[in-house]
């Protein structure tokens, strides 16, 4: 079956630091891939997506590239802000639904 | 545009009691999902509706959980009786249709069973 593996958190960074959150997946074929973000007390929000190999999804300074060779979809941001503190979920599409990773908490300090 | 609405936001009940959660999806969204999110975990699908039809309920524990989506709009998820292990966040999401994987989530209902 489909599965998503994310790096464990929390990831603790200072403001303006570079962020990488690793995500790898197991699936049949080439599913669409997503990053969702969950701020405290809120539901998940779609951050970015990629629908085919080598696609780069981007939004709000975050980027992720669909790498079929390494079955990865790592999330990156060049300069994080305190407001980016949240839990980030990697997900893949299949069987008419999404399979999520366990989430990675990001804590950014001033 | 209003987002996915869920109520209540928080619920505390004693074990063996019944509980119900309500969800109003984004207008025009035909597909509705209920997810279970345990602490420190990602959401796990419980049931998926296409309009009023439950098309995937394979992960729904049917001995105590039930769901309905009357008229293909609002949905209710019920647990009866609740167990301690049911303490979690119950998320509702919707999408335009089953071919769209862009799901929009509500804020969730945090259930605590004592």
Coordinates of C-alpha atoms in Angstrom, one line a residue:
Chain A
X1 CA 0.0 0.0 0.0
X2 CA 0.8 3.7 -0.1
X3 CA 2.9 5.2 2.7
X4 CA 4.7 8.4 3.5
X5 CA 7.7 8.8 5.8
X6 CA 8.7 12.2 7.2
X7 CA 11.6 13.2 9.4
X8 CA 10.8 13.4 13.0
X9 CA 10.5 16.6 14.8
X10 CA 10.6 19.0 16.3
X11 CA 12.8 21.0 14.0
X12 CA 14.0 24.0 15.9
X13 CA 15.4 26.9 14.0
X14 CA 16.2 30.6 14.4
X15 CA 14.5 33.2 12.3
X16 CA 16.0 33.5 8.8
X17 CA 17.6 30.0 8.9
X18 CA 17.2 27.6 6.0
X19 CA 14.6 24.9 6.4
X20 CA 14.5 21.4 5.0
X21 CA 11.9 18.8 6.0
X22 CA 12.5 15.4 4.4
X23 CA 9.7 13.3 2.9
X24 CA 9.9 10.0 1.1
X25 CA 7.1 7.9 -0.2
X26 CA 6.1 4.4 -1.3
X27 CA 3.4 4.1 -3.9
X28 CA 2.5 2.4 -7.1
X29 CA 3.0 4.6 -10.1
X30 CA 3.5 8.4 -9.9
X31 CA 1.0 9.9 -7.5
X32 CA 0.5 13.5 -6.9
X33 CA 2.3 14.8 -3.9
X34 CA 1.3 17.5 -1.4
X35 CA 2.5 19.5 1.6
X36 CA -0.1 20.6 4.1
X37 CA 0.5 22.9 7.1
X38 CA -1.4 22.9 10.4
X39 CA -1.2 25.9 12.6
X40 CA -2.1 25.5 16.3
X41 CA -5.8 25.0 16.8
X42 CA -6.5 25.0 13.1
X43 CA -7.3 22.5 10.4
X44 CA -4.8 21.5 7.7
X45 CA -4.2 23.9 4.9
X46 CA -2.8 23.0 1.5
X47 CA 0.7 24.6 1.2
X48 CA 1.9 23.3 -2.2
X49 CA 1.6 20.4 -4.6
X50 CA 3.3 18.6 -7.5
X51 CA 1.5 16.3 -9.9
X52 CA 4.3 14.7 -11.9
X53 CA 8.0 13.9 -11.8
X54 CA 10.4 16.9 -11.7
X55 CA 7.5 19.3 -11.0
X56 CA 8.3 22.0 -8.4
X57 CA 5.5 23.2 -6.2
X58 CA 5.9 26.5 -4.5
X59 CA 4.0 28.8 -2.2
X60 CA 4.8 31.5 0.4
X61 CA 8.5 31.0 -0.1
X62 CA 8.3 27.2 0.4
X63 CA 9.3 24.8 -2.3
X64 CA 9.4 21.1 -3.0
X65 CA 10.5 19.1 -6.0
X66 CA 9.0 15.8 -7.0
X67 CA 11.9 13.4 -7.4
X68 CA 10.8 10.0 -8.7
X69 CA 14.4 8.6 -8.7
X70 CA 14.6 9.0 -4.9
X71 CA 10.8 8.9 -4.3
X72 CA 11.1 12.1 -2.3
X73 CA 9.4 15.4 -2.0
X74 CA 11.4 17.4 0.5
X75 CA 10.1 20.8 1.7
X76 CA 12.5 23.7 1.7
X77 CA 12.4 27.4 2.6
X78 CA 15.3 29.8 2.4
X79 CA 14.5 32.0 5.3
X80 CA 12.0 30.9 7.9
X81 CA 9.9 33.3 10.0
X82 CA 8.4 32.9 13.5
X83 CA 5.0 32.7 11.8
X84 CA 6.1 29.6 10.0
X85 CA 6.0 27.6 13.3
X86 CA 3.5 24.9 12.7
X87 CA 3.2 21.2 11.9
X88 CA 3.9 20.2 8.3
X89 CA 2.4 17.1 6.7
X90 CA 3.6 15.4 3.5
X91 CA 0.9 13.5 1.6
X92 CA 0.4 11.5 -1.5
X93 CA -2.7 10.9 -3.5
X94 CA -4.1 7.5 -4.4
X95 CA -7.3 5.4 -4.2
X96 CA -9.3 8.7 -4.3
X97 CA -7.9 9.9 -1.0
X98 CA -4.7 11.2 0.6
X99 CA -2.2 9.2 2.7
X100 CA -0.4 11.4 5.2
X101 CA 2.9 11.2 7.0
X102 CA 3.1 11.7 10.7
X103 CA 3.9 15.3 10.5
X104 CA 6.9 17.4 11.4
X105 CA 6.7 20.2 14.0
X106 CA 8.7 23.3 13.1
X107 CA 9.5 25.8 15.9
X108 CA 11.1 29.1 14.9
X109 CA 12.5 31.4 17.5
X110 CA 13.2 35.1 17.1
Chain B
X1 CA -15.9 31.9 0.5
X2 CA -16.7 30.1 3.7
X3 CA -14.5 27.2 4.6
X4 CA -15.4 23.8 6.1
X5 CA -17.3 24.3 9.3
X6 CA -17.3 21.8 12.1
X7 CA -19.0 21.7 15.5
X8 CA -18.4 21.4 18.3
X9 CA -14.8 22.4 18.5
X10 CA -14.3 20.6 21.8
X11 CA -16.2 17.8 23.5
X12 CA -15.6 16.0 26.8
X13 CA -17.7 12.9 27.6
X14 CA -17.5 9.9 29.8
X15 CA -16.8 6.5 28.3
X16 CA -19.9 4.6 27.1
X17 CA -21.7 7.8 26.3
X18 CA -22.7 8.7 22.7
X19 CA -21.3 11.7 20.8
X20 CA -21.9 13.3 17.5
X21 CA -19.9 15.6 15.3
X22 CA -21.3 17.8 12.6
X23 CA -19.6 19.1 9.4
X24 CA -20.7 21.6 6.7
X25 CA -18.5 21.4 3.6
X26 CA -17.6 24.1 1.2
X27 CA -20.5 24.9 -1.0
X28 CA -20.4 22.9 -4.2
X29 CA -18.0 20.3 -3.0
X30 CA -19.4 16.9 -3.7
X31 CA -16.8 14.8 -1.9
X32 CA -16.7 14.8 1.9
X33 CA -14.1 13.1 4.1
X34 CA -14.0 12.3 7.8
X35 CA -10.5 11.7 9.2
X36 CA -9.2 10.6 12.6
X37 CA -6.1 12.4 13.9
X38 CA -4.4 10.9 16.9
X39 CA -1.8 13.0 18.8
X40 CA 1.4 13.2 16.9
X41 CA 0.0 11.4 13.9
X42 CA -1.2 12.4 10.5
X43 CA -4.9 12.2 9.6
X44 CA -6.3 8.7 8.8
X45 CA -9.4 8.3 6.6
X46 CA -12.5 7.0 8.3
X47 CA -15.0 7.5 5.5
X48 CA -15.5 9.2 2.2
X49 CA -18.7 10.4 0.6
X50 CA -19.5 11.1 -3.0
X51 CA -22.6 13.2 -2.7
X52 CA -24.8 11.2 -0.3
X53 CA -23.2 7.9 -1.0
X54 CA -20.5 6.4 1.3
X55 CA -18.0 5.1 -1.3
X56 CA -15.2 4.1 1.1
X57 CA -16.0 3.2 4.7
X58 CA -13.5 0.4 5.0
X59 CA -11.6 2.1 7.9
X60 CA -14.7 3.0 9.9
X61 CA -15.2 0.8 13.0
X62 CA -18.8 0.0 12.3
X63 CA -19.5 -1.6 15.6
X64 CA -19.5 1.8 17.3
X65 CA -19.1 4.4 14.6
X66 CA -21.7 5.6 12.1
X67 CA -22.0 8.4 9.6
X68 CA -24.5 10.0 7.3
X69 CA -24.6 12.7 4.7
X70 CA -28.2 13.6 4.1
X71 CA -29.0 15.4 0.8
X72 CA -25.3 15.3 0.0
X73 CA -24.4 18.4 2.0
X74 CA -23.9 18.3 5.7
X75 CA -22.6 15.2 7.4
X76 CA -22.7 13.8 10.9
X77 CA -20.3 11.3 12.5
X78 CA -21.5 9.5 15.6
X79 CA -19.8 7.3 18.1
X80 CA -21.9 5.1 20.4
X81 CA -20.7 4.1 22.9
X82 CA -17.4 6.0 23.2
X83 CA -14.3 4.4 24.5
X84 CA -11.2 5.9 26.1
X85 CA -9.2 5.1 22.9
X86 CA -11.5 7.3 20.9
X87 CA -10.0 10.5 22.3
X88 CA -8.6 12.2 19.3
X89 CA -9.3 15.0 16.8
X90 CA -11.9 14.3 14.2
X91 CA -11.4 16.2 11.0
X92 CA -13.8 16.9 8.2
X93 CA -12.6 17.8 4.7
X94 CA -14.2 18.4 1.4
X95 CA -13.1 18.6 -2.3
X96 CA -14.9 19.4 -5.5
X97 CA -15.1 15.7 -6.5
X98 CA -13.2 12.5 -6.1
X99 CA -10.8 13.3 -9.0
X100 CA -9.6 16.4 -7.1
X101 CA -7.1 15.6 -4.4
X102 CA -7.0 19.2 -3.2
X103 CA -8.9 18.8 0.1
X104 CA -10.0 21.6 2.3
X105 CA -10.1 20.9 6.0
X106 CA -12.2 22.1 8.8
X107 CA -10.7 23.0 12.2
X108 CA -11.6 19.7 13.7
X109 CA -13.4 18.5 16.8
X110 CA -11.2 17.5 19.7
X111 CA -12.8 14.7 21.6
X112 CA -11.8 13.7 25.1
X113 CA -13.3 10.6 26.6
X114 CA -12.8 10.2 30.4

